PDB file of C-alpha atoms in Angstrom:
ATOM      1  CA  UNK A   6     -31.233 -18.851 -50.269  1.00  0.00           C
ATOM      2  CA  UNK A   7     -34.295 -19.616 -48.098  1.00  0.00           C
ATOM      3  CA  UNK A   8     -37.157 -20.008 -49.846  1.00  0.00           C
ATOM      4  CA  UNK A   9     -39.018 -17.190 -50.576  1.00  0.00           C
ATOM      5  CA  UNK A  10     -42.492 -16.185 -52.929  1.00  0.00           C
ATOM      6  CA  UNK A  11     -43.223 -12.975 -53.954  1.00  0.00           C
ATOM      7  CA  UNK A  12     -45.138 -12.302 -56.830  1.00  0.00           C
ATOM      8  CA  UNK A  13     -43.581  -8.714 -58.025  1.00  0.00           C
ATOM      9  CA  UNK A  14     -40.949  -9.386 -61.163  1.00  0.00           C
ATOM     10  CA  UNK A  15     -37.579  -7.425 -60.905  1.00  0.00           C
ATOM     11  CA  UNK A  16     -35.550  -5.898 -63.583  1.00  0.00           C
ATOM     12  CA  UNK A  17     -31.777  -5.830 -62.144  1.00  0.00           C
ATOM     13  CA  UNK A  18     -29.508  -2.997 -64.020  1.00  0.00           C
ATOM     14  CA  UNK A  19     -25.882  -3.137 -63.093  1.00  0.00           C
ATOM     15  CA  UNK A  20     -22.781  -0.765 -63.664  1.00  0.00           C
ATOM     16  CA  UNK A  21     -19.413  -1.979 -62.025  1.00  0.00           C
ATOM     17  CA  UNK A  22     -17.411   1.031 -62.345  1.00  0.00           C
ATOM     18  CA  UNK A  23     -13.407   1.269 -61.557  1.00  0.00           C
ATOM     19  CA  UNK A  24     -14.084   2.430 -57.969  1.00  0.00           C
ATOM     20  CA  UNK A  25     -17.774   1.709 -57.197  1.00  0.00           C
ATOM     21  CA  UNK A  26     -20.579  -0.899 -58.545  1.00  0.00           C
ATOM     22  CA  UNK A  27     -24.157   0.831 -58.799  1.00  0.00           C
ATOM     23  CA  UNK A  28     -27.420  -1.533 -58.987  1.00  0.00           C
ATOM     24  CA  UNK A  29     -30.738  -0.408 -59.653  1.00  0.00           C
ATOM     25  CA  UNK A  30     -33.370  -2.770 -59.289  1.00  0.00           C
ATOM     26  CA  UNK A  31     -36.861  -1.921 -60.752  1.00  0.00           C
ATOM     27  CA  UNK A  32     -39.624  -3.557 -58.982  1.00  0.00           C
ATOM     28  CA  UNK A  33     -42.605  -4.384 -60.681  1.00  0.00           C
ATOM     29  CA  UNK A  34     -45.908  -2.323 -58.968  1.00  0.00           C
ATOM     30  CA  UNK A  35     -43.195  -1.753 -56.233  1.00  0.00           C
ATOM     31  CA  UNK A  36     -40.289   1.158 -54.952  1.00  0.00           C
ATOM     32  CA  UNK A  37     -36.887   0.370 -56.841  1.00  0.00           C
ATOM     33  CA  UNK A  38     -34.056  -1.070 -54.895  1.00  0.00           C
ATOM     34  CA  UNK A  39     -30.698   1.063 -55.278  1.00  0.00           C
ATOM     35  CA  UNK A  40     -27.617  -0.727 -53.818  1.00  0.00           C
ATOM     36  CA  UNK A  41     -23.829   1.182 -54.018  1.00  0.00           C
ATOM     37  CA  UNK A  42     -20.970  -0.848 -53.040  1.00  0.00           C
ATOM     38  CA  UNK A  43     -17.304  -1.459 -53.901  1.00  0.00           C
ATOM     39  CA  UNK A  44     -16.558  -3.097 -56.947  1.00  0.00           C
ATOM     40  CA  UNK A  45     -13.112  -4.230 -55.421  1.00  0.00           C
ATOM     41  CA  UNK A  46     -13.382  -5.758 -51.264  1.00  0.00           C
ATOM     42  CA  UNK A  47     -12.100  -8.914 -51.353  1.00  0.00           C
ATOM     43  CA  UNK A  48     -12.158  -8.928 -47.483  1.00  0.00           C
ATOM     44  CA  UNK A  49     -16.077  -9.368 -48.031  1.00  0.00           C
ATOM     45  CA  UNK A  50     -16.899 -10.499 -51.490  1.00  0.00           C
ATOM     46  CA  UNK A  51     -15.216 -12.070 -54.423  1.00  0.00           C
ATOM     47  CA  UNK A  52     -17.437 -10.215 -57.502  1.00  0.00           C
ATOM     48  CA  UNK A  53     -19.214  -6.892 -56.784  1.00  0.00           C
ATOM     49  CA  UNK A  54     -22.112  -7.438 -59.209  1.00  0.00           C
ATOM     50  CA  UNK A  55     -22.859 -10.985 -57.687  1.00  0.00           C
ATOM     51  CA  UNK A  56     -22.816  -9.146 -54.071  1.00  0.00           C
ATOM     52  CA  UNK A  57     -24.722  -6.343 -55.526  1.00  0.00           C
ATOM     53  CA  UNK A  58     -27.879  -8.705 -56.573  1.00  0.00           C
ATOM     54  CA  UNK A  59     -27.458 -10.452 -53.281  1.00  0.00           C
ATOM     55  CA  UNK A  60     -27.823  -7.359 -51.149  1.00  0.00           C
ATOM     56  CA  UNK A  61     -31.110  -6.572 -53.716  1.00  0.00           C
ATOM     57  CA  UNK A  62     -32.814  -9.719 -52.932  1.00  0.00           C
ATOM     58  CA  UNK A  63     -32.277  -9.451 -49.548  1.00  0.00           C
ATOM     59  CA  UNK A  64     -33.807  -6.112 -49.328  1.00  0.00           C
ATOM     60  CA  UNK A  65     -36.833  -7.019 -51.574  1.00  0.00           C
ATOM     61  CA  UNK A  66     -37.851 -10.266 -49.573  1.00  0.00           C
ATOM     62  CA  UNK A  67     -36.862  -8.999 -45.667  1.00  0.00           C
ATOM     63  CA  UNK A  68     -34.572 -12.151 -45.372  1.00  0.00           C
ATOM     64  CA  UNK A  69     -30.678 -12.724 -44.803  1.00  0.00           C
ATOM     65  CA  UNK A  70     -29.271 -14.153 -47.661  1.00  0.00           C
ATOM     66  CA  UNK A  71     -25.969 -15.903 -46.691  1.00  0.00           C
ATOM     67  CA  UNK A  72     -22.776 -15.049 -48.873  1.00  0.00           C
ATOM     68  CA  UNK A  73     -21.615 -17.928 -51.714  1.00  0.00           C
ATOM     69  CA  UNK A  74     -25.024 -19.120 -51.502  1.00  0.00           C
ATOM     70  CA  UNK A  75     -26.866 -20.067 -54.513  1.00  0.00           C
ATOM     71  CA  UNK A  76     -29.041 -17.087 -55.332  1.00  0.00           C
ATOM     72  CA  UNK A  77     -32.604 -17.711 -56.491  1.00  0.00           C
ATOM     73  CA  UNK A  78     -33.320 -15.940 -59.409  1.00  0.00           C
ATOM     74  CA  UNK A  79     -36.869 -17.122 -60.226  1.00  0.00           C
ATOM     75  CA  UNK A  80     -38.862 -13.757 -59.936  1.00  0.00           C
ATOM     76  CA  UNK A  81     -36.501 -11.742 -62.149  1.00  0.00           C
ATOM     77  CA  UNK A  82     -38.050 -11.118 -65.548  1.00  0.00           C
ATOM     78  CA  UNK A  83     -36.496 -13.811 -67.755  1.00  0.00           C
ATOM     79  CA  UNK A  84     -33.549 -11.922 -69.281  1.00  0.00           C
ATOM     80  CA  UNK A  85     -32.953  -9.098 -67.484  1.00  0.00           C
ATOM     81  CA  UNK A  86     -29.923  -8.774 -65.557  1.00  0.00           C
ATOM     82  CA  UNK A  87     -28.057  -6.020 -67.498  1.00  0.00           C
ATOM     83  CA  UNK A  88     -24.511  -5.223 -66.792  1.00  0.00           C
ATOM     84  CA  UNK A  89     -22.597  -2.104 -67.990  1.00  0.00           C
ATOM     85  CA  UNK A  90     -18.737  -1.397 -67.178  1.00  0.00           C
ATOM     86  CA  UNK A  91     -15.969   0.926 -67.780  1.00  0.00           C
ATOM     87  CA  UNK A  92     -13.701  -1.089 -66.593  1.00  0.00           C
ATOM     88  CA  UNK A  93     -13.049  -2.534 -70.252  1.00  0.00           C
ATOM     89  CA  UNK A  94     -13.048   1.096 -71.547  1.00  0.00           C
ATOM     90  CA  UNK A  95     -10.441   2.186 -69.333  1.00  0.00           C
ATOM     91  CA  UNK A  96      -8.436  -0.550 -69.932  1.00  0.00           C
ATOM     92  CA  UNK A  97      -8.430   0.183 -73.208  1.00  0.00           C
ATOM     93  CA  UNK A  98      -7.876   3.931 -72.850  1.00  0.00           C
ATOM     94  CA  UNK A  99      -4.658   3.343 -70.696  1.00  0.00           C
ATOM     95  CA  UNK A 100      -3.776  -0.120 -72.843  1.00  0.00           C
ATOM     96  CA  UNK A 101      -3.861  -2.097 -69.664  1.00  0.00           C
ATOM     97  CA  UNK A 102      -5.025  -5.154 -71.318  1.00  0.00           C
ATOM     98  CA  UNK A 103      -3.567  -8.542 -71.659  1.00  0.00           C
ATOM     99  CA  UNK A 104      -0.851  -9.141 -73.022  1.00  0.00           C
ATOM    100  CA  UNK A 105      -2.240 -10.687 -76.572  1.00  0.00           C
ATOM    101  CA  UNK A 106      -1.045 -12.441 -79.493  1.00  0.00           C
ATOM    102  CA  UNK A 107      -3.069 -12.600 -82.857  1.00  0.00           C
ATOM    103  CA  UNK A 108      -3.171 -15.656 -85.528  1.00  0.00           C
ATOM    104  CA  UNK A 109      -4.263 -14.822 -88.731  1.00  0.00           C
ATOM    105  CA  UNK A 110      -3.962 -16.902 -92.498  1.00  0.00           C
ATOM    106  CA  UNK A 111      -0.641 -16.955 -93.912  1.00  0.00           C
ATOM    107  CA  UNK A 112       0.021 -13.794 -95.677  1.00  0.00           C
ATOM    108  CA  UNK A 113      -1.983 -11.246 -93.882  1.00  0.00           C
ATOM    109  CA  UNK A 114       0.498 -10.415 -91.145  1.00  0.00           C
ATOM    110  CA  UNK A 115      -0.015  -6.827 -91.193  1.00  0.00           C
ATOM    111  CA  UNK A 116      -3.400  -6.471 -92.257  1.00  0.00           C
ATOM    112  CA  UNK A 117      -4.867  -5.010 -88.789  1.00  0.00           C
ATOM    113  CA  UNK A 118      -2.087  -2.903 -88.969  1.00  0.00           C
ATOM    114  CA  UNK A 119      -2.442  -1.730 -92.225  1.00  0.00           C
ATOM    115  CA  UNK A 120      -6.081  -1.219 -92.215  1.00  0.00           C
ATOM    116  CA  UNK A 121      -8.413   0.313 -94.577  1.00  0.00           C
ATOM    117  CA  UNK A 122      -5.911   2.896 -95.781  1.00  0.00           C
ATOM    118  CA  UNK A 123      -8.943   5.682 -96.441  1.00  0.00           C
ATOM    119  CA  UNK A 124      -7.411   8.009 -95.076  1.00  0.00           C
ATOM    120  CA  UNK A 125      -4.726  10.156 -96.794  1.00  0.00           C
ATOM    121  CA  UNK A 126      -3.122  11.209 -93.588  1.00  0.00           C
ATOM    122  CA  UNK A 127      -2.731   7.752 -92.227  1.00  0.00           C
ATOM    123  CA  UNK A 128      -1.927   8.281 -88.357  1.00  0.00           C
ATOM    124  CA  UNK A 129      -1.676   4.649 -87.088  1.00  0.00           C
ATOM    125  CA  UNK A 130      -1.740   3.635 -83.179  1.00  0.00           C
ATOM    126  CA  UNK A 131       0.345   1.163 -82.015  1.00  0.00           C
ATOM    127  CA  UNK A 132      -1.667  -2.458 -82.283  1.00  0.00           C
ATOM    128  CA  UNK A 133      -3.321  -4.245 -79.077  1.00  0.00           C
ATOM    129  CA  UNK A 134      -1.694  -7.616 -79.775  1.00  0.00           C
ATOM    130  CA  UNK A 135       2.266  -7.922 -78.910  1.00  0.00           C
ATOM    131  CA  UNK A 136       2.513 -10.756 -81.609  1.00  0.00           C
ATOM    132  CA  UNK A 137       1.580 -12.204 -84.342  1.00  0.00           C
ATOM    133  CA  UNK A 138       1.751 -15.827 -86.274  1.00  0.00           C
ATOM    134  CA  UNK A 139       1.153 -16.403 -89.625  1.00  0.00           C
ATOM    135  CA  UNK A 140      -0.926 -19.904 -89.802  1.00  0.00           C
ATOM    136  CA  UNK A 141      -0.068 -22.029 -92.852  1.00  0.00           C
ATOM    137  CA  UNK A 142      -3.880 -22.175 -94.032  1.00  0.00           C
ATOM    138  CA  UNK A 143      -6.219 -21.046 -96.599  1.00  0.00           C
ATOM    139  CA  UNK A 144      -9.428 -21.309 -97.680  1.00  0.00           C
ATOM    140  CA  UNK A 145     -11.948 -19.795-100.609  1.00  0.00           C
ATOM    141  CA  UNK A 146     -15.489 -19.318-101.008  1.00  0.00           C
ATOM    142  CA  UNK A 147     -16.749 -20.935-104.454  1.00  0.00           C
ATOM    143  CA  UNK A 148     -14.727 -22.264-107.325  1.00  0.00           C
ATOM    144  CA  UNK A 149     -12.582 -19.946-109.238  1.00  0.00           C
ATOM    145  CA  UNK A 150     -12.750 -20.299-112.732  1.00  0.00           C
ATOM    146  CA  UNK A 151     -11.386 -16.986-114.109  1.00  0.00           C
ATOM    147  CA  UNK A 152      -7.290 -17.427-112.835  1.00  0.00           C
ATOM    148  CA  UNK A 153      -6.937 -13.676-113.761  1.00  0.00           C
ATOM    149  CA  UNK A 154      -8.795 -12.944-111.336  1.00  0.00           C
ATOM    150  CA  UNK A 155      -8.222 -15.290-108.440  1.00  0.00           C
ATOM    151  CA  UNK A 156      -4.335 -14.750-107.998  1.00  0.00           C
ATOM    152  CA  UNK A 157      -4.541 -17.574-104.988  1.00  0.00           C
ATOM    153  CA  UNK A 158      -5.478 -20.103-107.598  1.00  0.00           C
ATOM    154  CA  UNK A 159      -2.329 -19.303-109.492  1.00  0.00           C
ATOM    155  CA  UNK A 160       0.108 -19.856-106.431  1.00  0.00           C
ATOM    156  CA  UNK A 161      -1.582 -23.299-105.797  1.00  0.00           C
ATOM    157  CA  UNK A 162      -1.862 -26.669-107.901  1.00  0.00           C
ATOM    158  CA  UNK A 163      -5.633 -26.771-106.903  1.00  0.00           C
ATOM    159  CA  UNK A 164      -8.076 -27.442-104.182  1.00  0.00           C
ATOM    160  CA  UNK A 165      -7.518 -30.358-101.729  1.00  0.00           C
ATOM    161  CA  UNK A 166     -10.782 -30.539-101.172  1.00  0.00           C
ATOM    162  CA  UNK A 167     -14.264 -28.933-100.983  1.00  0.00           C
ATOM    163  CA  UNK A 168     -17.073 -28.615 -98.037  1.00  0.00           C
ATOM    164  CA  UNK A 169     -19.917 -26.550 -98.052  1.00  0.00           C
ATOM    165  CA  UNK A 170     -19.836 -23.567 -95.202  1.00  0.00           C
ATOM    166  CA  UNK A 171     -22.420 -22.654 -92.613  1.00  0.00           C
ATOM    167  CA  UNK A 172     -23.518 -19.930 -95.584  1.00  0.00           C
ATOM    168  CA  UNK A 173     -24.414 -23.133 -97.923  1.00  0.00           C
ATOM    169  CA  UNK A 174     -21.415 -21.351-100.147  1.00  0.00           C
ATOM    170  CA  UNK A 175     -18.867 -24.450-101.449  1.00  0.00           C
ATOM    171  CA  UNK A 176     -15.555 -23.878 -99.747  1.00  0.00           C
ATOM    172  CA  UNK A 177     -12.477 -25.396-101.452  1.00  0.00           C
ATOM    173  CA  UNK A 178      -9.541 -26.111 -98.869  1.00  0.00           C
ATOM    174  CA  UNK A 179      -6.233 -24.674-100.569  1.00  0.00           C
ATOM    175  CA  UNK A 180      -4.176 -25.871 -97.964  1.00  0.00           C
ATOM    176  CA  UNK A 181      -5.426 -27.531 -94.874  1.00  0.00           C
ATOM    177  CA  UNK A 182      -4.105 -26.460 -91.640  1.00  0.00           C
ATOM    178  CA  UNK A 183      -0.824 -26.711 -90.240  1.00  0.00           C
ATOM    179  CA  UNK A 184      -1.153 -27.950 -86.960  1.00  0.00           C
ATOM    180  CA  UNK A 185       2.468 -29.091 -86.080  1.00  0.00           C
ATOM    181  CA  UNK A 186       3.931 -25.261 -86.524  1.00  0.00           C
ATOM    182  CA  UNK A 187       0.806 -23.668 -85.075  1.00  0.00           C
ATOM    183  CA  UNK A 188       1.199 -25.823 -81.422  1.00  0.00           C
ATOM    184  CA  UNK A 189       5.323 -25.078 -81.796  1.00  0.00           C
ATOM    185  CA  UNK A 190       4.117 -21.071 -81.686  1.00  0.00           C
ATOM    186  CA  UNK A 191       1.912 -21.830 -78.725  1.00  0.00           C
ATOM    187  CA  UNK A 192       4.194 -23.408 -76.984  1.00  0.00           C
ATOM    188  CA  UNK A 193       6.456 -20.704 -77.111  1.00  0.00           C
ATOM    189  CA  UNK A 194       4.707 -17.411 -76.841  1.00  0.00           C
ATOM    190  CA  UNK A 195       3.079 -19.631 -73.541  1.00  0.00           C
ATOM    191  CA  UNK A 196       6.429 -19.920 -72.448  1.00  0.00           C
ATOM    192  CA  UNK A 197       6.538 -16.246 -72.674  1.00  0.00           C
ATOM    193  CA  UNK A 198       3.743 -15.735 -70.551  1.00  0.00           C
ATOM    194  CA  UNK A 199       0.951 -14.850 -73.007  1.00  0.00           C
ATOM    195  CA  UNK A 200      -2.519 -16.024 -71.968  1.00  0.00           C
ATOM    196  CA  UNK A 201      -4.699 -14.502 -74.265  1.00  0.00           C
ATOM    197  CA  UNK A 202      -4.843 -15.283 -78.283  1.00  0.00           C
ATOM    198  CA  UNK A 203      -7.359 -13.832 -80.649  1.00  0.00           C
ATOM    199  CA  UNK A 204      -7.189 -16.223 -83.712  1.00  0.00           C
ATOM    200  CA  UNK A 205      -8.546 -14.630 -87.311  1.00  0.00           C
ATOM    201  CA  UNK A 206      -8.810 -16.470 -90.457  1.00  0.00           C
ATOM    202  CA  UNK A 207      -9.648 -15.846 -93.884  1.00  0.00           C
ATOM    203  CA  UNK A 208     -13.565 -17.025 -94.516  1.00  0.00           C
ATOM    204  CA  UNK A 209     -13.713 -18.276 -91.096  1.00  0.00           C
ATOM    205  CA  UNK A 210     -17.252 -16.726 -90.692  1.00  0.00           C
ATOM    206  CA  UNK A 211     -18.404 -19.582 -92.674  1.00  0.00           C
ATOM    207  CA  UNK A 212     -15.901 -22.036 -92.500  1.00  0.00           C
ATOM    208  CA  UNK A 213     -14.980 -21.717 -88.754  1.00  0.00           C
ATOM    209  CA  UNK A 214     -12.934 -25.155 -88.830  1.00  0.00           C
ATOM    210  CA  UNK A 215      -9.282 -24.319 -89.134  1.00  0.00           C
ATOM    211  CA  UNK A 216      -9.884 -21.678 -85.935  1.00  0.00           C
ATOM    212  CA  UNK A 217     -11.848 -24.431 -83.949  1.00  0.00           C
ATOM    213  CA  UNK A 218      -8.817 -26.583 -83.896  1.00  0.00           C
ATOM    214  CA  UNK A 219      -6.592 -23.616 -83.205  1.00  0.00           C
ATOM    215  CA  UNK A 220      -8.997 -23.558 -79.941  1.00  0.00           C
ATOM    216  CA  UNK A 221      -8.684 -26.951 -79.428  1.00  0.00           C
ATOM    217  CA  UNK A 222      -4.438 -26.399 -79.398  1.00  0.00           C
ATOM    218  CA  UNK A 223      -4.780 -23.782 -77.260  1.00  0.00           C
ATOM    219  CA  UNK A 224      -6.882 -25.096 -74.390  1.00  0.00           C
ATOM    220  CA  UNK A 225      -4.362 -28.164 -74.852  1.00  0.00           C
ATOM    221  CA  UNK A 226      -1.427 -26.036 -73.837  1.00  0.00           C
ATOM    222  CA  UNK A 227      -3.011 -24.234 -71.457  1.00  0.00           C
ATOM    223  CA  UNK A 228      -4.615 -20.887 -72.851  1.00  0.00           C
ATOM    224  CA  UNK A 229      -7.035 -19.330 -70.659  1.00  0.00           C
ATOM    225  CA  UNK A 230      -8.660 -16.666 -73.222  1.00  0.00           C
ATOM    226  CA  UNK A 231      -9.079 -17.566 -76.692  1.00  0.00           C
ATOM    227  CA  UNK A 232     -10.918 -15.006 -79.202  1.00  0.00           C
ATOM    228  CA  UNK A 233     -12.332 -16.772 -82.706  1.00  0.00           C
ATOM    229  CA  UNK A 234     -13.176 -14.386 -85.037  1.00  0.00           C
ATOM    230  CA  UNK A 235     -16.015 -16.159 -86.636  1.00  0.00           C
ATOM    231  CA  UNK A 236     -18.016 -16.500 -82.496  1.00  0.00           C
ATOM    232  CA  UNK A 237     -17.158 -12.962 -81.859  1.00  0.00           C
ATOM    233  CA  UNK A 238     -17.909 -10.777 -84.647  1.00  0.00           C
ATOM    234  CA  UNK A 239     -19.037 -13.535 -87.494  1.00  0.00           C
ATOM    235  CA  UNK A 240     -19.185 -11.263 -90.820  1.00  0.00           C
ATOM    236  CA  UNK A 241     -17.242 -11.297 -93.862  1.00  0.00           C
ATOM    237  CA  UNK A 242     -14.612  -8.392 -93.693  1.00  0.00           C
ATOM    238  CA  UNK A 243     -11.362  -9.660 -92.283  1.00  0.00           C
ATOM    239  CA  UNK A 244     -10.761  -6.290 -90.778  1.00  0.00           C
ATOM    240  CA  UNK A 245     -13.593  -5.289 -89.122  1.00  0.00           C
ATOM    241  CA  UNK A 246     -13.615  -9.240 -88.006  1.00  0.00           C
ATOM    242  CA  UNK A 247      -9.968  -8.920 -86.884  1.00  0.00           C
ATOM    243  CA  UNK A 248     -10.271  -5.531 -84.621  1.00  0.00           C
ATOM    244  CA  UNK A 249     -12.863  -7.358 -83.160  1.00  0.00           C
ATOM    245  CA  UNK A 250     -11.798 -10.246 -81.928  1.00  0.00           C
ATOM    246  CA  UNK A 251      -8.353  -8.588 -80.549  1.00  0.00           C
ATOM    247  CA  UNK A 252     -10.200  -6.318 -78.453  1.00  0.00           C
ATOM    248  CA  UNK A 253     -12.252  -9.482 -77.283  1.00  0.00           C
ATOM    249  CA  UNK A 254      -8.954 -10.978 -76.134  1.00  0.00           C
ATOM    250  CA  UNK A 255      -7.295  -7.967 -74.647  1.00  0.00           C
ATOM    251  CA  UNK A 256     -10.066  -7.273 -72.534  1.00  0.00           C
ATOM    252  CA  UNK A 257     -12.331  -9.932 -71.527  1.00  0.00           C
ATOM    253  CA  UNK A 258      -9.306 -10.748 -68.877  1.00  0.00           C
ATOM    254  CA  UNK A 259      -9.592  -7.745 -67.237  1.00  0.00           C
ATOM    255  CA  UNK A 260     -13.697  -7.966 -66.808  1.00  0.00           C
ATOM    256  CA  UNK A 261     -14.222 -11.354 -65.664  1.00  0.00           C
TER     257      UNK A 261
END
């Protein structure tokens, strides 16, 4: 991009719809710049939001900026390129997201299908994920002194290790992750055409190690889209954390 100088900071807002992409640039102490282009126009540009920004800068600086050149954003207010899209909403409503597999702690295979069960008249929609795998791993938060309250403790000879979680709490590893069986599963679904994974393990919001290990395996195999719950929605409750992670894995390929 040609060297340009302008003392009027820019704020750029973009909405990428299914048909058109609209871009409004607020120029401090200046006139707004409005650009409207097709969201998909592969003969002219690969990415509509980037093209919209390029056209805004051309208008603002009154100079030609070749397509494909690096855009100089020095006059854009820091952290002020905002973008919204209905593409993800449409894909969700029409069930046209990526084929997604869910990996969850062993024993919780149906947790997102069961959900919270507070509604007396339950109407379940079909899950967004098409396959689910129970990862052999288990951790608990803190020591369990009362065996009547800690059923998982009754099913285990005892923790095999303890570690301090990101919250400062003690995490007891009752069962280290079985990477071998996880690798076999990932290879199998990759051969079946799956490319998107949602990984949601118990207590990963303060103990992300096992989720990160799964990501490394998935990357080695070739998966491109890997949503980890401790990054997508770092919160204690497994159900909302899992739902957010599945939606992220299901829709991300559509909005890239």
